[in-house]
mmCIF file of C-alpha atoms in Angstrom:
data_model
loop_
_atom_site.group_PDB
_atom_site.id
_atom_site.type_symbol
_atom_site.label_atom_id
_atom_site.label_comp_id
_atom_site.label_asym_id
_atom_site.label_seq_id
_atom_site.Cartn_x
_atom_site.Cartn_y
_atom_site.Cartn_z
ATOM 1 C CA MET A 8 42.409 155.369 159.845
ATOM 2 C CA PRO A 9 40.710 155.067 163.229
ATOM 3 C CA THR A 10 42.479 153.315 166.056
ATOM 4 C CA VAL A 11 41.077 150.002 167.223
ATOM 5 C CA THR A 12 40.730 149.286 170.912
ATOM 6 C CA PRO A 13 40.110 146.127 172.915
ATOM 7 C CA GLY A 14 36.529 145.029 172.421
ATOM 8 C CA ASP A 15 36.533 146.010 168.741
ATOM 9 C CA LYS A 16 35.936 143.233 166.224
ATOM 10 C CA ILE A 17 38.844 142.091 164.042
ATOM 11 C CA LEU A 18 38.435 139.911 160.934
ATOM 12 C CA VAL A 19 41.176 137.313 160.428
ATOM 13 C CA SER A 20 40.975 135.597 157.057
ATOM 14 C CA GLY A 21 42.157 131.993 156.865
ATOM 15 C CA ALA A 22 41.841 131.691 160.644
ATOM 16 C CA ASN A 23 42.684 127.981 160.666
ATOM 17 C CA GLY A 24 46.188 128.516 159.252
ATOM 18 C CA TYR A 25 49.264 128.003 161.425
ATOM 19 C CA ILE A 26 50.165 131.681 161.705
ATOM 20 C CA ALA A 27 46.541 132.800 161.799
ATOM 21 C CA ILE A 28 45.783 130.716 164.895
ATOM 22 C CA TRP A 29 48.524 132.590 166.748
ATOM 23 C CA VAL A 30 47.227 135.927 165.463
ATOM 24 C CA VAL A 31 43.690 135.066 166.591
ATOM 25 C CA ARG A 32 44.960 133.953 169.979
ATOM 26 C CA ARG A 33 46.949 137.146 170.476
ATOM 27 C CA PHE A 34 43.987 139.363 169.625
ATOM 28 C CA LEU A 35 41.711 137.395 171.966
ATOM 29 C CA GLU A 36 44.240 137.586 174.797
ATOM 30 C CA LYS A 37 44.413 141.360 174.314
ATOM 31 C CA GLY A 38 40.616 141.648 174.644
ATOM 32 C CA TYR A 39 39.550 142.005 171.017
ATOM 33 C CA ALA A 40 36.588 140.196 169.467
ATOM 34 C CA VAL A 41 37.657 138.055 166.506
ATOM 35 C CA ARG A 42 35.691 136.884 163.491
ATOM 36 C CA GLY A 43 37.683 134.209 161.662
ATOM 37 C CA THR A 44 37.050 132.934 158.158
ATOM 38 C CA VAL A 45 37.519 129.320 157.063
ATOM 39 C CA TRP A 46 36.700 127.404 153.876
ATOM 40 C CA SER A 47 34.519 124.764 155.536
ATOM 41 C CA ALA A 48 32.540 124.164 158.707
ATOM 42 C CA ASP A 49 34.805 121.201 159.530
ATOM 43 C CA LYS A 50 37.826 123.488 159.686
ATOM 44 C CA GLY A 51 35.882 125.879 161.906
ATOM 45 C CA LYS A 52 34.918 123.174 164.420
ATOM 46 C CA TYR A 53 38.534 122.733 165.480
ATOM 47 C CA LEU A 54 38.895 126.467 166.091
ATOM 48 C CA GLU A 55 35.646 126.672 168.041
ATOM 49 C CA GLU A 56 36.921 123.934 170.329
ATOM 50 C CA TYR A 57 40.416 125.422 170.599
ATOM 51 C CA PHE A 58 39.091 128.887 171.496
ATOM 52 C CA LYS A 59 36.064 127.750 173.535
ATOM 53 C CA SER A 60 37.217 129.798 176.535
ATOM 54 C CA TYR A 61 36.718 132.881 174.325
ATOM 55 C CA SER A 62 33.363 131.776 172.891
ATOM 56 C CA ASP A 63 31.767 135.144 173.665
ATOM 57 C CA LYS A 64 34.508 136.949 171.692
ATOM 58 C CA PHE A 65 35.208 134.474 168.886
ATOM 59 C CA GLU A 66 33.132 133.484 165.875
ATOM 60 C CA ILE A 67 33.706 131.525 162.692
ATOM 61 C CA VAL A 68 32.343 132.417 159.268
ATOM 62 C CA VAL A 69 32.538 129.936 156.392
ATOM 63 C CA VAL A 70 33.585 131.456 153.059
ATOM 64 C CA GLN A 71 33.631 128.564 150.612
ATOM 65 C CA ASP A 72 34.629 130.574 147.552
ATOM 66 C CA ILE A 73 36.759 133.649 148.151
ATOM 67 C CA THR A 74 36.672 134.468 144.426
ATOM 68 C CA LYS A 75 32.900 134.984 144.498
ATOM 69 C CA GLU A 76 31.838 138.624 144.104
ATOM 70 C CA GLY A 77 31.002 140.034 147.548
ATOM 71 C CA ALA A 78 32.221 136.953 149.471
ATOM 72 C CA PHE A 79 33.415 139.122 152.379
ATOM 73 C CA ASP A 80 30.937 142.017 152.162
ATOM 74 C CA GLU A 81 28.512 141.022 154.917
ATOM 75 C CA MET A 82 31.163 140.072 157.457
ATOM 76 C CA LEU A 83 33.103 143.292 156.926
ATOM 77 C CA LEU A 84 30.120 145.503 157.802
ATOM 78 C CA HIS A 85 30.659 145.296 161.557
ATOM 79 C CA THR A 86 34.403 144.699 161.598
ATOM 80 C CA GLN A 87 36.823 147.431 162.625
ATOM 81 C CA ARG A 88 39.996 145.884 161.201
ATOM 82 C CA LEU A 89 41.019 143.175 158.747
ATOM 83 C CA ARG A 90 44.078 141.008 159.382
ATOM 84 C CA SER A 91 44.913 138.916 156.342
ATOM 85 C CA THR A 92 47.408 136.317 157.491
ATOM 86 C CA TRP A 93 48.461 135.239 154.031
ATOM 87 C CA MET A 94 50.380 138.517 153.833
ATOM 88 C CA LEU A 95 52.317 137.959 157.050
ATOM 89 C CA ARG A 96 55.849 136.595 156.960
ATOM 90 C CA PRO A 97 57.891 134.435 159.372
ATOM 91 C CA TRP A 98 59.308 137.592 160.970
ATOM 92 C CA MET A 99 55.832 138.225 162.385
ATOM 93 C CA ASN A 100 57.151 137.559 165.895
ATOM 94 C CA SER A 101 58.853 140.930 165.778
ATOM 95 C CA ILE A 102 55.543 142.683 165.094
ATOM 96 C CA ASN A 103 53.738 144.059 168.133
ATOM 97 C CA LEU A 104 50.079 143.269 167.555
ATOM 98 C CA PRO A 105 47.671 145.585 169.319
#
């Protein structure tokens, strides 16, 4: 698997979740571009405001139905890495993100 470097785009699913917000923030602070998925535009508005200082490196994509065939296909085309926060555990603090 190729190594990702700052500037590469990372997809964080469920970006409005408690842990996900910290993951997004960490990636942005390290210089990565982040594409975050949310279930509704309303949930994305909060994140856009929260990360407005990173507006050139942060984008929101609404995925209303994650069970729909191909729901993530288009957004994965130009993404170097996927970070699915539902798989992370409370011990995440011990993980050194890139």
